[in-house]
Structure formats: C-alpha cells, structure tokens
Coordinates of C-alpha atoms and ligand atoms in Angstrom, one line a residue:
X1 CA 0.0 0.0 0.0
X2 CA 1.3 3.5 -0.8
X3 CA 2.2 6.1 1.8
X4 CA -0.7 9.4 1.1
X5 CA 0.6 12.3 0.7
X6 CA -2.3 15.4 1.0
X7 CA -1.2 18.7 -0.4
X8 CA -3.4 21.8 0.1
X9 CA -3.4 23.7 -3.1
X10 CA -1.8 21.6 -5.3
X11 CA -3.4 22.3 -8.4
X12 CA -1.1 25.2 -9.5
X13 CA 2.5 26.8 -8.4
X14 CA 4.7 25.6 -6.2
X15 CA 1.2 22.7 -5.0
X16 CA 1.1 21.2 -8.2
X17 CA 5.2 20.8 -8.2
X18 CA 5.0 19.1 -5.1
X19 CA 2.2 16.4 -6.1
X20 CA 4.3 15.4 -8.9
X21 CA 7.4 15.5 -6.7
X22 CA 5.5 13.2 -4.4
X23 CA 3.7 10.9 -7.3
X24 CA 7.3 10.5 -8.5
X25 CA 8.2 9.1 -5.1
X26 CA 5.7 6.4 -4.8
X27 CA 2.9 8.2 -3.0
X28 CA -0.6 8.4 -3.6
X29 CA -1.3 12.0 -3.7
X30 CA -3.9 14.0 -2.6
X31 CA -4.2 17.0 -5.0
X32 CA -6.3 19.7 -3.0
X33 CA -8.0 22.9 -4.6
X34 CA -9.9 25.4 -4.2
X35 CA -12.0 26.3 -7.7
X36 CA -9.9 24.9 -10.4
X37 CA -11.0 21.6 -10.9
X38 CA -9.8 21.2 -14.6
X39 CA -6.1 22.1 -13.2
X40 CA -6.3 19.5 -10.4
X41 CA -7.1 16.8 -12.7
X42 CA -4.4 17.7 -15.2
X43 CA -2.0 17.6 -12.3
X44 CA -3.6 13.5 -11.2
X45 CA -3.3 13.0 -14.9
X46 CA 0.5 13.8 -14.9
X47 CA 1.4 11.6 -12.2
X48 CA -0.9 8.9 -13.3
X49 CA 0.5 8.8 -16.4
X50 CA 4.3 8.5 -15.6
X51 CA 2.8 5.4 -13.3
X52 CA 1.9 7.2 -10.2
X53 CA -1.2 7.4 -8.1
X54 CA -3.4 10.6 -7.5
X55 CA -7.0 12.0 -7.1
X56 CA -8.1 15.3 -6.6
X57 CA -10.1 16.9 -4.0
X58 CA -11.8 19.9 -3.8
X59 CA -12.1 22.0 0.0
X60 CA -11.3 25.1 1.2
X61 CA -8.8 24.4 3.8
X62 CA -9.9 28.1 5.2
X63 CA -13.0 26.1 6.1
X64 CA -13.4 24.2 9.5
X65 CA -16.0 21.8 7.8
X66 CA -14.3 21.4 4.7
X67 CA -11.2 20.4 6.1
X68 CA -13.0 18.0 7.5
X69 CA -14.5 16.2 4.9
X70 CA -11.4 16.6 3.5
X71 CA -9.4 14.7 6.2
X72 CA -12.2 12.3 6.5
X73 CA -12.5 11.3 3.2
X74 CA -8.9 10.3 2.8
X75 CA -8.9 8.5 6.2
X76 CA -11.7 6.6 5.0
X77 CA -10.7 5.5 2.1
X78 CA -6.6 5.1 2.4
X79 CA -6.8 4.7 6.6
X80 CA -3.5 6.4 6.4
X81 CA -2.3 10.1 5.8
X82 CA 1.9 10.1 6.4
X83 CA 2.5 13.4 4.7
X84 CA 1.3 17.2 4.9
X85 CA 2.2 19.5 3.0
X86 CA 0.5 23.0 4.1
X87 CA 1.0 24.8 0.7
X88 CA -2.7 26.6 -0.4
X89 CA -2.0 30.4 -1.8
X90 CA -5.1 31.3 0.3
X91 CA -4.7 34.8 0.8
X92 CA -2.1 36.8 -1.7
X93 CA 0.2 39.5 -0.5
X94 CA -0.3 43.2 -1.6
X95 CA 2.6 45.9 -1.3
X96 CA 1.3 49.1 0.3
X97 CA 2.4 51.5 2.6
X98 CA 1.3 50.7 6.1
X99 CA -0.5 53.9 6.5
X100 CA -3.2 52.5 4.2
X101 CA -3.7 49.1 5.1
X102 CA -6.6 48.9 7.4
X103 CA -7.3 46.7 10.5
X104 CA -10.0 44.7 8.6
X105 CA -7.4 43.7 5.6
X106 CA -4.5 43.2 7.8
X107 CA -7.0 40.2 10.1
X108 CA -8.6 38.8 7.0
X109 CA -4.2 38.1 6.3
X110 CA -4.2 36.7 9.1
X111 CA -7.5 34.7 9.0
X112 CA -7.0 33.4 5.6
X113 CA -3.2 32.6 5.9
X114 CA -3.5 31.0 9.5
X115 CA -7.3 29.3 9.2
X116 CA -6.0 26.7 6.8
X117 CA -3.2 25.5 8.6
X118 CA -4.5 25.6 11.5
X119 CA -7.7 23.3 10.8
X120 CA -5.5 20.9 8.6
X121 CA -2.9 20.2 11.0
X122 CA -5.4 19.4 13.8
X123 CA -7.3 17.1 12.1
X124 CA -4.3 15.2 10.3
X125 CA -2.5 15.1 13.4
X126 CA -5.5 12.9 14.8
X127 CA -5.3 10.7 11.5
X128 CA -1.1 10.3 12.2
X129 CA -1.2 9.5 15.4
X130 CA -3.8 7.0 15.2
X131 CA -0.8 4.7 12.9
X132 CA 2.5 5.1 14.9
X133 CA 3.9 2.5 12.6
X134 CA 3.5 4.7 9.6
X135 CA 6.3 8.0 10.1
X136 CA 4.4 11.4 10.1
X137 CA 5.9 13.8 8.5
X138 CA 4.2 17.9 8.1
X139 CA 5.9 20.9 5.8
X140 CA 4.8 24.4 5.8
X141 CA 5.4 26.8 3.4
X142 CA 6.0 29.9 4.5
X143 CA 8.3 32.9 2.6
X144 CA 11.2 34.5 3.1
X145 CA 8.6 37.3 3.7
X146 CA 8.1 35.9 7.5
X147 CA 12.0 37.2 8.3
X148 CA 11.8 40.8 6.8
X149 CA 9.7 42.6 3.6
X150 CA 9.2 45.9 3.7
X151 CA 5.6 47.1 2.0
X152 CA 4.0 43.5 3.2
X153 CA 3.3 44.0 6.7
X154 CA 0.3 42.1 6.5
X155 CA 1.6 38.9 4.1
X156 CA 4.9 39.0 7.0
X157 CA 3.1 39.0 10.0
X158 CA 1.2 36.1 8.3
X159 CA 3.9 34.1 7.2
X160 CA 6.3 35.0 10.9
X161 CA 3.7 33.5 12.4
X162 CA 3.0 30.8 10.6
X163 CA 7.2 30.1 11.3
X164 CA 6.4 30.3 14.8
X165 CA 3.4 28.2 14.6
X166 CA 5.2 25.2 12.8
X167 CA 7.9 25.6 15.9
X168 CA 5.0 24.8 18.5
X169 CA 3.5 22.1 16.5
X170 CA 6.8 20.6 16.1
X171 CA 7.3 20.7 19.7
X172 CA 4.2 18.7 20.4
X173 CA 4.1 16.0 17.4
X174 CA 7.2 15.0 18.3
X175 CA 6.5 12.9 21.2
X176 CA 4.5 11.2 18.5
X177 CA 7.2 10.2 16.2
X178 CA 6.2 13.1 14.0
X179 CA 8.4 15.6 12.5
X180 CA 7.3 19.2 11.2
X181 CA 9.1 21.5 9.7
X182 CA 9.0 25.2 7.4
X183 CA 10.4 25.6 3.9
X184 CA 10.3 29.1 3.3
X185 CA 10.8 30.7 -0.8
X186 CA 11.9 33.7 -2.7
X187 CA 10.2 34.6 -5.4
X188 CA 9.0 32.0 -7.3
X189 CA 7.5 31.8 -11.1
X190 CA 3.6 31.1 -10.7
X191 CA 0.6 32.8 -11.3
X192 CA 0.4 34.3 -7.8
X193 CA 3.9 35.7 -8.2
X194 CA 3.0 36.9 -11.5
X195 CA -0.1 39.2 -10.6
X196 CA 1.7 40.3 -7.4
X197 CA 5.5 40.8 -8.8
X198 CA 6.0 43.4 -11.7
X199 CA 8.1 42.4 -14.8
X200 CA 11.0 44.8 -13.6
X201 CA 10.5 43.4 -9.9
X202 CA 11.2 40.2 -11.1
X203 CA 14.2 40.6 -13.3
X204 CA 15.7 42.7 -10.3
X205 CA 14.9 39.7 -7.6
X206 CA 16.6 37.2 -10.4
X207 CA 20.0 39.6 -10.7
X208 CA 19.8 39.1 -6.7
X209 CA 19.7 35.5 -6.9
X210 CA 23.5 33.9 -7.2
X211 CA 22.5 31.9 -10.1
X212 CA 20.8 35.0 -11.8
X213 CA 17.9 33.3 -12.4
X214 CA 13.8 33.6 -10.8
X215 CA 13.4 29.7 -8.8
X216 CA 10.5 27.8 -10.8
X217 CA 7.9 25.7 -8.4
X218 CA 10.2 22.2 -8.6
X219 CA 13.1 23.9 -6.9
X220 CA 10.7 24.3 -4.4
X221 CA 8.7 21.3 -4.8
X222 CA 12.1 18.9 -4.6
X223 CA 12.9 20.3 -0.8
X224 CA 9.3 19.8 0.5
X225 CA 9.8 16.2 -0.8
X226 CA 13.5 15.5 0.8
X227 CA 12.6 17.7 4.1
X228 CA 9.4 14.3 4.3
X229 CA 11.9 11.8 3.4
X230 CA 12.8 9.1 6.2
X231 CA 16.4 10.7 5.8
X232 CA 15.5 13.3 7.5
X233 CA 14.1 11.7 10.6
X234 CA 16.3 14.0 13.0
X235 CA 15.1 16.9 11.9
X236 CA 12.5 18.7 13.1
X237 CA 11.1 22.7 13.7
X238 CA 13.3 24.1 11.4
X239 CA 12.8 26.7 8.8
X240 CA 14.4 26.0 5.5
X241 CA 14.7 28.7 3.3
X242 CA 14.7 28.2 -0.6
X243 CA 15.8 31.6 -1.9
X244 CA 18.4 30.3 -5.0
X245 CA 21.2 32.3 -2.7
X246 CA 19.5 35.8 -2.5
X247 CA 20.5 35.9 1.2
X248 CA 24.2 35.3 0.3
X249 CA 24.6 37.5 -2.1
X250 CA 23.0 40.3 -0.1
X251 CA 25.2 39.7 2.8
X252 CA 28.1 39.9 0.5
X253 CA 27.1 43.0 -1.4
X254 CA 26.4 44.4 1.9
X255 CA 29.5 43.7 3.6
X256 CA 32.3 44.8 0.3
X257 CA 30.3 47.9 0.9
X258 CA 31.4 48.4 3.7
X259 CA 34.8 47.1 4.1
X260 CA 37.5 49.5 4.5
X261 CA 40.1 49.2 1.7
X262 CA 42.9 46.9 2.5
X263 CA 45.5 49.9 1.2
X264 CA 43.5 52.2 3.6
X265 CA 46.5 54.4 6.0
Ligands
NAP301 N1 5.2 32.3 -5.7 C1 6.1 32.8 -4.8 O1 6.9 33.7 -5.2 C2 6.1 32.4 -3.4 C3 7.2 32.9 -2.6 C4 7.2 32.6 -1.2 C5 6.2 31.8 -0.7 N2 5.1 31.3 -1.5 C6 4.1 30.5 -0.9 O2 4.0 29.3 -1.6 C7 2.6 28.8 -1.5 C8 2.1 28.5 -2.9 O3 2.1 29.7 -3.6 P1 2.0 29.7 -5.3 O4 2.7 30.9 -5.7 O5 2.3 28.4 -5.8 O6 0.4 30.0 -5.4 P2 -0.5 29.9 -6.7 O7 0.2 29.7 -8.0 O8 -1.4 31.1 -6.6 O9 -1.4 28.6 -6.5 C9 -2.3 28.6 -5.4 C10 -2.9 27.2 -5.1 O10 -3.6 27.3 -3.9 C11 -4.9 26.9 -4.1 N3 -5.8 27.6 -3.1 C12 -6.0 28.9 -3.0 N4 -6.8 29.1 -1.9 C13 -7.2 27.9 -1.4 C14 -8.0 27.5 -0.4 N5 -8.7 28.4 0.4 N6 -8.2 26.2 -0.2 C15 -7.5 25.3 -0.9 N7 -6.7 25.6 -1.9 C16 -6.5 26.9 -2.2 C17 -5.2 27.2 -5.5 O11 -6.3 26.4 -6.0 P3 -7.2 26.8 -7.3 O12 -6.3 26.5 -8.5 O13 -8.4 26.0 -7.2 O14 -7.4 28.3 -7.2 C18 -3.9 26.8 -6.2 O15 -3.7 25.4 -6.3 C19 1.8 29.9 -0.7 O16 1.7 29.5 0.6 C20 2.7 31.2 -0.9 O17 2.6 32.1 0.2 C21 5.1 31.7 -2.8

C-alpha cells in the first residue's frame, strides 16, 4: 500500500510541483484545490501517467468543515495520511504602505493565511497518530517574507507566524514520532507571483539570486519532498529557506560595501 501524501493547493504553483514530486516518489497524492477543478485533474493526470497514483479533491482548507470532509475522506478511504504538505495560496500578499492598510485587511491576512493550517494540522495530526507504525511527516510553506519585507506587513506578519506556529507544533508532534518543519521561498515563477510581482520586480529579484535566475515551483517542490523523506528523521522545527542564494549574495554586497580598503592608511 502507498504512503498518502495530502497537499493543500496543489493544483497550481509551487502545489502542483510538489504532487508530482511526491507521485514520483511512490505516494498516492492527494491534490487539494480550491476552484480549479480542470487544473487539479491535469495535475492526477501527470502523475498517473508516468505510473503514479493521484485523485483530486476539492475543499477550502480556510473552512473548518471542509477540512473535514477533507481529512475524512482520505482516512476513510486510504486509513492512512503520512505526509502534509501545508502549501494553499489562500490569501495573496499586496505591497502598500502601512499607513493605508486597514485593521480589517491586515486580520482577513491573518484569517485566511493562518485558518487553513490551522484546521488541517489538527485534524491530520488525529489521522497520524492514530498509525505510529506509519512516520508522520508535516511541511509548511511559508516565505522569506516571514524574516523581513518591507511594504508587506500584512503577508509578514502572516507568514512570521505561521514560522512560529510550525515551531509549537513541532514541539508537540514529536512525542508522536512526527516531524514538522518550514520551507520558506523567494520569489518564485507562478501565477500568484506573477499578478503580485512586476516584470521589472522580477528581473531585479533574479539579478539578486547567485545563479541570476527567478526559482521555478520544482526547486521548491524537490525540498518539501527530501525535508518528508525518512532521511531526514532528525530533523524537526526548522525553517528552511529556498531563496536560490538571495541571502548570500545580499550579505556579500552588503559587507564589500562596507569594508574598508585593504590599502587604507
Ligand atoms: N510564488 C512565490 O513567489 C512564493 C514565494 C514565497 C512563498 N510562497 C508561498 O507558496 C505557497 C504557494 O504559492 P503559489 O505561488 O504556488 O500559489 P498559486 O500559484 O497562486 O497557487 C495557489 C494554489 O492554492 C490553491 N488555493 C488557494 N486558496 C485555497 C483555499 N482556500 N483552499 C484550498 N486551496 C486553495 C489554488 O487552488 P485553485 O487552483 O483551485 O485556485 C492553487 O492550487 C503559498 O503559501 C505562498 O505564500 C510563494
């Protein structure tokens, strides 16, 4: 029987990456979405037909019930759920100056961005520890956004707590043989990158990025798939960031610019 693997928002982006990723491994996949049916299936039909196993499933993992009927559906059918992968777009950042952004934008964030993971990683948790034999294994996806981003207070607040969220749940699931842990992106090519990111915004993140290039969904999709892997059994509340080397290169820039000159009197 094959491990399950359930991936909210998996019919596009970086989702639909990591239910291929998975398919490839030898799961069956769960490929969640919200409204784009026709996308989901072309994603089951991928992995189906390079001899994997999928269905899709539609919820809205913003939504207490749906979540689960979600969860209950799969435990029902496959009596097993050994991965999470917390991935669903469900609320995409906007740059603006703080002074505009009200109260009432900056909770719905909040609401939409924490809601989901939330209600999914209660009720899988319950499915997971009900078969210590099979290894447990949840991944969050945050964003580099969660550490710093200026203009996205809201999308930042969401996605810092989310990192601090996935640090108390790791802290509890543990006892249970479960590991949890945060991959956390750059900018990535999708369509939510692509209505939030301007062509010049993009082209300037990619020059910043030590292989000069903007990550595509698989370089995220491959290190949600190895961070579940039984190799990584020892480790657990960590946040991974994904970024293609952004960070490196502006630690570098920033420090030749402000090194002294080795000639300096
Ligand atoms: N792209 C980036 O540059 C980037 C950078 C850092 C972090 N991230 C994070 O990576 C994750 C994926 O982003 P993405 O760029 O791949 O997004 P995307 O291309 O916009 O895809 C969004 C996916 O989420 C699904 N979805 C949206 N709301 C949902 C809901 N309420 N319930 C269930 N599914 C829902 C969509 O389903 P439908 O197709 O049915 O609409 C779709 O499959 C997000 O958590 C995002 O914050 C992205």
């Amino acid at each position: 029987m094959r491990p399950v693997a359930l991936v909210s928002g998996s019919s596009r982006g970086i989702g639909a990456a990591t239910a291929r990723a998975f398919g490839e491994r030898g799961y069956h996949v769960i490929v969640n979405y919200l409204q784009n049916e026709a996308a989901a299936l072309e994603v089951v039909s991928s992995i189906t037909s390079a001899g994997g196993s999928a269905q899709a499933i539609q919820a809205d993992v913003r939504d207490e019930e749906h979540v689960g009927r979600l969860v209950d559906q799969i435990a029902g059918e496959h009596r097993r759920i050994d991965v999470l992968v917390c991935n669903a777009n469900t609320a995409r950042p906007t740059f603006e100056p703080f002074e505009d952004v009200t109260w009432g934008a900056f909770l719905a964030k909040l609401d939409n961005e924490l809601a989901g993971v939330f209600h999914l990683t209660q009720r899988v948790l319950s499915v997971m520890r009900a078969h210590p034999q099979h290894r447990g294994r949840i991944v969050y996806v945050s964003s580099i956004s969660g550490d710093s981003s200026a203009g996205l207070v809201a999308h930042a607040t969401a996605k810092s707590s989310l990192n601090r969220f996935s640090r108390h749940v790791a802290a509890f699931a543990g006892q249970f043989g479960i590991s949890v842990n945060t991959v956390a992106p750059g900018s990535v090519e999708t369509d939510a990158s692509a209505t939030v990111n301007s062509a010049e915004i993009i082209a300037y993140l990619a020059e910043r990025s030590v292989f000069g290039r903007q990550m595509v969904p698989n370089d995220v999709a491959q290190v949600i798939a190895s961070v579940a892997d039984p190799s990584f059994a020892a480790v657990t509340g960590q946040i991974i960031t994904v970024d293609a080397g952004m960070d490196v290169l502006a630690q570098q820039l920033s420090f030749v610019g402000k090194r002294k000159p080795l000639t300096a009197d």
